[in-house]
Amino acid sequence: MAGRKKTPSNSQSFAFFGAKQSELLRSSVRLAKAHLNATGVLHVGPLPQTRTGRNAVIDGFRPQPISVEELGFERVPISFSVVEKELAGRLAETPKGTVLTVDMGWGLQTASATANFEGWMAIAQRLAEEANRPIVSLYNRSLLIDEHLLAALRGHPVVLAAEGITPNPHWLPPPLYAKGTLREQVNFWLGGIAPSLVRDSPSADRHAAEGADPMWLLNRRSDEPTIPGENLRERWKIRCFGRLRIYRANGSQVNWAVPGGARMKTKTLFAYLLQQGGKGARSDDLADLLWPSAENAEAARNRLYHTVRALRQALQGSSRNENSGYVLRDGASYILAPPDRSWLDISAFEQLCRQSQSHITARDLDEALVCLRAADRLYSGDLFEDIPSEYVDDQERDWCWTRRYWLRDMFLKVQRDAARIYRERAEYSAALSHCQKALKIDPLAEFAHEEAMLVFAAQGRREAIERQYALYAESLSRFDDRPRSAELKKIFQSLVK
């Protein structure tokens, strides 16, 4: 264990971490020239432009461009086998001293890319070895979310930094990175520090999810039951916005319609346990949620037993691992235990929203728009939109309703901020598009009416300003009987005077 790190060779997958998008490629090329003896650059992603519109020369190199669209990074769903095949062909055509640089900003371009981001690391290492070329993945620390940066630290064996080529102490071998449990990975890291820290049975420890906290699938408790066959469990991609969906590693979806099970109750049970996280939920609470009108408590508990069984069967799917342990019994409670490092759209959405606010505060509006667009794509509808209202509108537990509206409010703020930035840049069509998205969800969203009127004013369209304000007044009379906003009225009057 202690001697697992070897002296880095150039035919490896390197990570480069930068903090400013405009300098990301320039800095990495300069270091590749100094430390990797680069004689040419093949670059995936946008290139700096000269004033005449040509690709800029960087440190004596004019990088050969490959667009993310050309490789398939923006396909939905993303196919890394296609990406790998295309890149292998392009690398085969380059001379020996060529370095491939990849702007990892593609991970924010589609929801599929965000969810599958960590699939790139194994491909980068394999391509580097097979093509005998260094591959440098460029990570903008001010743009990518925490989950992306954690994936980079785990997935690249070496880092290209100002100090030179540096072995990455957080790297994990691909098999352990892809399928190892969190405790197995920690065991590997500890073994790199001192062999005496290695435990004989690293897979004996298993921790269940911590709940709706943004990093809930990375935070673990140490007192959870053991799960047999943990090494057979592959990560899920869980989509909670809009229709609740779970995607397995092979791309298939969990089928909630289990023979003998009630589809919506099975789905609701998963959603509720997902929100409860590592603390789980008591059987009596689950029975009361799903069967509030049951003739007696015993009948409700019996129905719960069958629904838990149906949920386990749905999550297991065609897997032969009968003891997959996705739903654990702990005394009088049930606990949901998804595979380690499963991806959750809520987590990525919240991180992107926070990141966008930091960029707006710093007036880094290009970076802010990237985060806002990525958050916009992730929000495909309200939280657990297809869970019946009889289960969601549960005032006693309030397990979904408040959370749903809080996330909806975050999405509206995404539309507000994006509309404002686009309007300030005179990109009026894009600004209006975000206003319309907001008004579709909340016809009384005053910021959306205000932004739309400001756009029309910038275009000199007085009649459109009047039409927008009339729409606001009509929406008030239809959806709410409250007085008109004095502030919005004042803005309207100033624009039409």
XYZ file of C-alpha atoms in Angstrom:
497
model
C 0.000 0.000 0.000
C 2.592 2.509 1.077
C 4.499 2.148 -2.187
C 1.524 2.332 -4.500
C 2.459 5.699 -6.033
C 4.954 5.585 -8.864
C 6.914 8.396 -10.461
C 4.433 10.020 -12.879
C 4.996 9.457 -16.579
C 3.727 11.716 -19.322
C 1.217 9.118 -20.558
C -1.129 9.805 -17.674
C -4.315 11.639 -16.888
C -3.486 14.953 -15.207
C -5.793 17.328 -13.375
C -5.212 21.061 -13.590
C -7.089 23.373 -11.223
C -7.560 27.028 -12.099
C -9.712 29.824 -10.714
C -10.342 32.076 -13.723
C -11.891 30.867 -16.968
C -10.019 33.335 -19.170
C -6.667 32.022 -17.883
C -7.525 28.324 -17.599
C -6.150 27.165 -20.953
C -3.251 29.628 -21.076
C -1.946 28.591 -17.656
C -2.283 24.869 -18.352
C -0.526 25.136 -21.731
C 2.328 27.069 -20.150
C 2.775 24.342 -17.516
C 2.411 21.541 -20.074
C 5.180 23.110 -22.127
C 7.429 23.474 -19.081
C 6.793 20.148 -17.328
C 5.436 17.767 -19.994
C 7.672 18.898 -22.876
C 4.618 19.610 -24.991
C 5.218 20.404 -28.656
C 1.560 20.820 -29.598
C -1.910 21.103 -28.061
C -5.195 19.451 -29.004
C -7.954 21.180 -27.053
C -11.540 20.200 -26.274
C -13.613 23.279 -25.508
C -13.691 26.969 -26.430
C -10.452 28.689 -27.462
C -9.351 32.285 -26.813
C -9.931 34.480 -29.872
C -7.924 37.334 -31.374
C -9.604 40.602 -32.282
C -9.914 39.376 -35.859
C -11.774 36.238 -34.749
C -8.912 33.751 -35.193
C -7.879 31.244 -32.554
C -5.207 32.860 -30.403
C -1.600 31.655 -30.208
C -0.787 30.427 -26.683
C 2.845 30.181 -25.609
C 3.920 29.678 -29.207
C 1.193 27.059 -29.869
C -1.971 27.450 -31.898
C -4.127 24.725 -30.294
C -6.100 22.445 -32.590
C -9.743 22.794 -31.536
C -12.322 20.054 -30.961
C -15.806 21.138 -29.927
C -17.684 19.394 -27.129
C -20.611 18.983 -29.540
C -18.395 17.194 -32.061
C -17.321 14.650 -29.438
C -20.793 14.074 -28.032
C -20.338 15.611 -24.570
C -23.679 17.370 -25.037
C -25.655 14.330 -26.145
C -28.503 13.257 -23.883
C -27.928 10.709 -22.589
C -24.169 11.132 -22.820
C -22.273 8.158 -24.256
C -18.701 7.991 -23.017
C -17.953 5.102 -25.381
C -18.646 7.466 -28.294
C -16.531 10.200 -26.690
C -13.668 7.768 -26.118
C -13.775 6.423 -29.685
C -13.781 9.914 -31.206
C -10.912 11.122 -29.046
C -8.853 7.986 -29.653
C -9.111 8.619 -33.396
C -8.062 12.249 -33.085
C -5.141 11.425 -30.780
C -3.881 8.774 -33.217
C -3.458 11.531 -35.811
C -1.304 13.755 -33.604
C 2.530 13.719 -33.273
C 4.119 12.349 -30.128
C 4.611 15.620 -28.266
C 0.945 16.630 -28.442
C -0.926 17.202 -25.182
C -4.706 16.828 -25.068
C -6.388 19.441 -22.866
C -10.066 19.134 -21.969
C -12.082 22.006 -20.525
C -14.283 20.228 -17.975
C -16.918 22.940 -18.178
C -18.842 20.493 -20.407
C -20.036 18.937 -17.142
C -22.449 21.843 -16.679
C -23.862 21.897 -20.210
C -26.582 19.249 -19.772
C -28.253 17.508 -16.846
C -26.929 14.209 -18.210
C -23.365 15.560 -18.225
C -23.700 16.825 -14.650
C -24.989 13.455 -13.462
C -22.364 11.417 -15.320
C -19.409 13.736 -14.840
C -17.205 11.278 -12.953
C -17.362 8.793 -15.844
C -14.705 10.858 -17.638
C -11.820 10.087 -15.271
C -11.385 6.402 -16.158
C -11.626 7.230 -19.874
C -8.979 9.952 -19.584
C -6.534 7.555 -17.918
C -7.224 4.801 -20.445
C -6.811 7.158 -23.408
C -3.549 8.539 -22.007
C -2.082 5.066 -21.644
C -3.271 3.740 -25.002
C -2.332 6.845 -27.024
C 0.878 7.407 -25.031
C -0.073 11.071 -24.700
C -0.600 13.212 -21.603
C -4.204 14.256 -21.085
C -4.835 17.302 -18.923
C -8.364 17.891 -17.638
C -8.943 21.558 -16.789
C -11.088 22.295 -13.732
C -12.298 25.812 -13.060
C -12.568 25.875 -9.271
C -14.791 28.950 -9.279
C -17.246 27.405 -11.743
C -17.568 23.674 -11.104
C -19.495 22.455 -8.087
C -17.987 20.620 -5.129
C -19.066 17.193 -6.381
C -17.170 17.790 -9.634
C -14.005 18.811 -7.822
C -14.215 15.811 -5.482
C -14.573 13.562 -8.520
C -11.461 15.163 -10.028
C -9.439 14.580 -6.876
C -10.446 10.941 -6.753
C -10.080 10.266 -10.454
C -6.710 11.677 -11.583
C -3.449 10.105 -10.373
C -1.402 13.275 -10.875
C -1.908 17.033 -10.792
C -0.243 19.557 -13.074
C 0.562 22.566 -10.900
C 2.905 25.539 -10.821
C 5.267 23.403 -8.724
C 5.396 20.780 -11.476
C 3.989 17.252 -11.787
C 2.589 16.315 -8.377
C 1.271 12.861 -7.361
C -2.318 13.141 -6.145
C -2.706 11.675 -2.629
C -6.503 11.527 -3.065
C -6.447 9.405 -6.222
C -8.257 6.063 -6.258
C -7.577 3.143 -8.640
C -10.382 2.989 -11.260
C -12.043 -0.218 -9.925
C -12.107 1.182 -6.401
C -13.234 4.581 -7.658
C -16.091 3.101 -9.711
C -17.426 0.435 -7.367
C -15.638 0.665 -4.034
C -17.612 1.613 -0.955
C -16.779 4.856 0.782
C -15.178 2.910 3.628
C -13.063 0.847 1.197
C -11.842 4.081 -0.359
C -10.979 5.566 3.024
C -9.140 2.335 3.826
C -7.067 2.753 0.657
C -6.160 6.347 1.522
C -5.185 5.416 5.061
C -3.003 2.615 3.692
C -1.114 5.209 1.678
C -0.305 7.050 4.883
C 0.813 4.007 6.869
C 0.333 0.245 6.223
C -0.657 -0.269 9.867
C -3.824 1.756 9.248
C -5.238 -0.769 6.773
C -8.139 -2.792 8.118
C -8.464 -6.466 7.232
C -12.152 -6.215 6.264
C -12.744 -2.769 4.810
C -16.076 -3.785 3.269
C -17.522 -4.683 6.662
C -18.501 -1.077 7.322
C -21.487 0.450 5.596
C -23.282 3.715 6.194
C -26.706 4.792 5.060
C -27.588 8.113 3.467
C -27.850 11.184 5.650
C -30.935 12.674 4.032
C -31.910 15.809 2.179
C -28.763 17.770 3.010
C -27.058 18.741 -0.288
C -24.148 16.413 0.409
C -26.332 13.666 1.893
C -24.841 10.851 -0.155
C -21.302 11.750 0.876
C -21.937 12.162 4.606
C -22.096 8.798 6.381
C -22.835 7.487 9.834
C -20.727 4.795 11.464
C -23.518 2.872 13.186
C -25.471 1.537 10.206
C -26.149 -2.164 9.573
C -23.854 -4.195 7.320
C -24.991 -4.800 3.743
C -23.998 -8.134 2.160
C -22.709 -7.908 -1.404
C -21.912 -4.208 -1.198
C -19.265 -4.580 -3.914
C -22.012 -5.534 -6.395
C -23.926 -2.292 -5.893
C -23.418 0.363 -8.576
C -24.256 4.034 -8.098
C -27.635 5.447 -8.981
C -28.621 8.753 -10.536
C -31.696 9.975 -8.670
C -33.879 12.623 -10.323
C -36.298 14.189 -7.841
C -37.387 17.221 -9.855
C -40.522 16.541 -11.850
C -41.214 12.834 -12.102
C -39.236 10.771 -9.570
C -36.783 8.592 -11.488
C -33.832 6.388 -10.571
C -31.299 5.461 -13.249
C -28.993 2.507 -12.729
C -25.380 2.416 -13.894
C -26.402 0.712 -17.168
C -28.870 3.506 -17.979
C -32.028 1.550 -17.192
C -34.696 3.030 -14.945
C -36.166 1.542 -11.801
C -39.611 0.165 -12.628
C -41.983 1.020 -9.793
C -44.741 -1.267 -11.092
C -43.914 -4.441 -9.163
C -46.403 -7.342 -9.398
C -48.544 -7.340 -6.291
C -47.364 -3.857 -5.246
C -49.141 -0.496 -5.289
C -47.049 1.616 -7.652
C -47.668 5.046 -6.129
C -47.361 3.870 -2.538
C -44.056 2.166 -3.404
C -42.787 5.344 -5.032
C -43.983 7.516 -2.144
C -42.242 5.230 0.344
C -38.953 5.720 -1.515
C -39.402 9.503 -1.691
C -40.218 9.751 2.020
C -37.284 7.576 3.091
C -35.024 9.558 0.758
C -35.952 12.764 2.579
C -35.482 11.171 5.993
C -31.951 10.018 5.167
C -29.799 8.236 7.738
C -32.241 8.722 10.615
C -34.833 6.611 8.800
C -38.535 6.536 9.600
C -40.536 4.616 12.167
C -42.905 1.935 10.885
C -45.895 3.575 12.545
C -45.187 6.911 10.838
C -44.874 5.219 7.441
C -48.071 3.257 7.973
C -49.936 6.399 9.039
C -48.623 8.323 6.007
C -49.644 5.699 3.463
C -52.821 4.329 5.102
C -54.285 7.074 7.304
C -57.760 5.548 7.092
C -56.783 1.943 7.795
C -59.238 0.045 9.984
C -56.547 -0.498 12.616
C -52.790 -0.107 13.196
C -52.085 -3.792 12.637
C -53.689 -3.758 9.182
C -51.635 -0.695 8.212
C -48.401 -2.330 9.394
C -49.145 -5.457 7.345
C -49.682 -3.344 4.239
C -46.450 -1.492 4.967
C -44.587 -4.797 5.133
C -45.804 -5.696 1.623
C -44.968 -2.208 0.286
C -41.426 -2.367 1.696
C -41.076 -5.745 0.023
C -42.297 -4.248 -3.285
C -39.839 -1.341 -2.943
C -36.927 -3.700 -2.342
C -37.952 -5.732 -5.382
C -38.238 -2.589 -7.561
C -34.830 -1.288 -6.491
C -33.197 -4.664 -6.927
C -34.595 -5.090 -10.457
C -33.007 -7.934 -12.367
C -29.985 -8.061 -10.051
C -29.134 -11.485 -8.723
C -27.958 -9.956 -5.481
C -31.004 -10.761 -3.369
C -29.486 -9.151 -0.269
C -28.803 -5.809 -1.942
C -29.935 -4.000 1.214
C -31.414 -0.877 -0.357
C -34.051 -0.681 2.411
C -32.747 -1.635 5.860
C -34.728 -2.528 8.986
C -33.298 -1.072 12.172
C -35.491 -1.940 15.128
C -38.822 -0.190 14.616
C -37.500 1.939 11.734
C -36.697 1.584 8.044
C -33.653 3.265 6.490
C -32.951 3.874 2.810
C -29.383 2.918 1.814
C -28.616 3.837 -1.824
C -25.265 2.757 -3.312
C -22.343 4.897 -2.218
C -21.787 8.130 -4.158
C -25.109 7.964 -5.930
C -25.952 11.251 -7.663
C -28.868 13.433 -6.585
C -30.181 16.282 -8.717
C -31.227 18.309 -5.653
C -27.642 18.362 -4.435
C -26.236 19.558 -7.760
C -29.021 22.147 -8.126
C -28.416 23.694 -4.709
C -24.665 23.848 -5.248
C -25.108 25.542 -8.622
C -27.487 28.100 -7.133
C -25.049 28.961 -4.367
C -22.168 29.107 -6.818
C -24.063 31.469 -9.109
C -24.687 33.869 -6.219
C -20.979 33.983 -5.404
C -20.184 34.855 -9.023
C -22.899 37.524 -9.171
C -21.549 39.118 -5.993
C -18.061 39.159 -7.545
C -19.517 40.415 -10.874
C -18.113 37.370 -12.679
C -21.194 37.235 -14.872
C -19.909 34.795 -17.503
C -19.320 32.214 -14.784
C -22.636 33.080 -13.133
C -24.524 32.396 -16.362
C -22.892 28.987 -16.771
C -24.073 28.004 -13.283
C -27.531 29.512 -13.781
C -28.052 27.691 -17.082
C -26.941 24.400 -15.528
C -29.319 24.873 -12.570
C -32.108 25.781 -14.985
C -31.636 22.520 -16.889
C -31.705 20.405 -13.728
C -35.050 21.752 -12.545
C -37.438 19.741 -14.703
C -40.467 20.320 -12.458
C -41.470 20.592 -8.828
C -39.959 18.248 -6.254
C -41.644 14.813 -6.497
C -44.214 16.258 -8.872
C -45.851 12.886 -9.557
C -46.332 11.887 -5.897
C -50.099 12.114 -5.170
C -51.161 15.184 -3.202
C -52.807 13.014 -0.534
C -49.273 11.978 0.555
C -47.515 15.277 -0.095
C -50.052 17.485 1.699
C -49.180 15.998 5.069
C -49.206 18.820 7.607
C -48.226 16.583 10.504
C -44.933 15.505 8.920
C -44.470 18.204 6.248
C -41.888 15.999 4.552
C -42.267 17.465 1.059
C -44.471 20.553 0.819
C -42.182 23.162 2.418
C -39.115 21.718 0.705
C -40.903 21.725 -2.652
C -41.758 25.417 -2.422
C -38.332 26.362 -1.147
C -36.727 24.692 -4.189
C -39.298 26.313 -6.469
C -38.368 29.701 -5.005
C -34.698 28.953 -5.717
C -35.610 28.155 -9.320
C -37.503 31.442 -9.642
C -34.411 33.282 -8.389
C -32.396 31.490 -11.075
C -34.802 32.928 -13.676
C -34.582 36.378 -12.087
C -30.802 36.480 -12.062
C -30.439 35.071 -15.578
C -33.031 37.516 -16.964
C -31.275 40.446 -15.309
C -27.839 39.518 -16.635
C -29.114 38.955 -20.167
C -31.020 42.255 -20.103
C -27.918 44.139 -18.971
C -26.089 42.555 -21.914
C -28.838 43.581 -24.339
C -29.603 39.915 -25.063
C -33.302 40.618 -24.883
C -34.705 37.409 -26.327
C -32.867 35.319 -23.722
C -33.968 37.672 -20.934
C -37.621 37.404 -21.963
C -37.353 33.628 -22.166
C -36.383 33.486 -18.482
C -39.199 35.884 -17.576
C -41.685 33.620 -19.343
C -40.353 30.545 -17.528
C -40.887 32.279 -14.206
C -44.397 33.461 -15.095
C -45.386 29.991 -16.216
C -44.700 28.791 -12.662
C -45.855 31.928 -10.849
C -48.027 34.339 -12.898
C -47.661 36.883 -10.074
C -43.836 36.891 -10.024
C -43.289 40.646 -9.846
C -39.606 40.462 -10.788
C -40.536 38.713 -14.048
C -43.093 41.397 -14.981
C -40.563 44.079 -14.041
C -37.722 42.550 -16.059
C -39.992 42.045 -19.077
C -41.108 45.694 -18.956
C -37.491 46.853 -18.678
C -36.595 44.747 -21.727
C -39.489 46.249 -23.717
C -38.419 49.731 -22.623
C -34.889 49.079 -23.889
C -36.424 47.994 -27.208
C -38.642 51.099 -27.378
C -41.852 49.026 -27.272
C -44.299 51.101 -25.242
C -47.305 48.995 -26.216
C -45.533 45.843 -24.988
C -44.842 47.529 -21.617
C -48.532 48.358 -21.255
C -49.513 44.850 -22.295
C -47.154 43.325 -19.697
C -48.515 45.468 -16.889
C -52.075 44.635 -17.928
C -51.119 40.946 -17.785
C -49.876 41.471 -14.245
C -53.136 43.171 -13.241
C -55.198 40.420 -14.850
C -53.172 37.737 -13.060
C -53.790 39.513 -9.741
C -57.540 39.484 -10.250
C -57.493 35.854 -11.346
C -55.111 34.292 -8.817
C -55.023 36.665 -5.851
C -57.086 39.489 -4.487
C -54.202 41.443 -2.985
C -53.476 45.091 -3.940
C -51.184 45.863 -6.813
C -47.500 46.329 -5.989
C -46.817 50.033 -5.478
C -43.199 49.515 -6.535
C -44.143 47.747 -9.769
C -46.740 50.423 -10.542
C -44.099 53.109 -10.009
C -41.701 51.338 -12.416
C -44.484 50.988 -14.999
C -45.380 54.657 -14.801
C -41.755 55.735 -15.152
C -41.372 53.621 -18.293
C -44.480 54.904 -20.123
C -44.371 58.591 -19.203
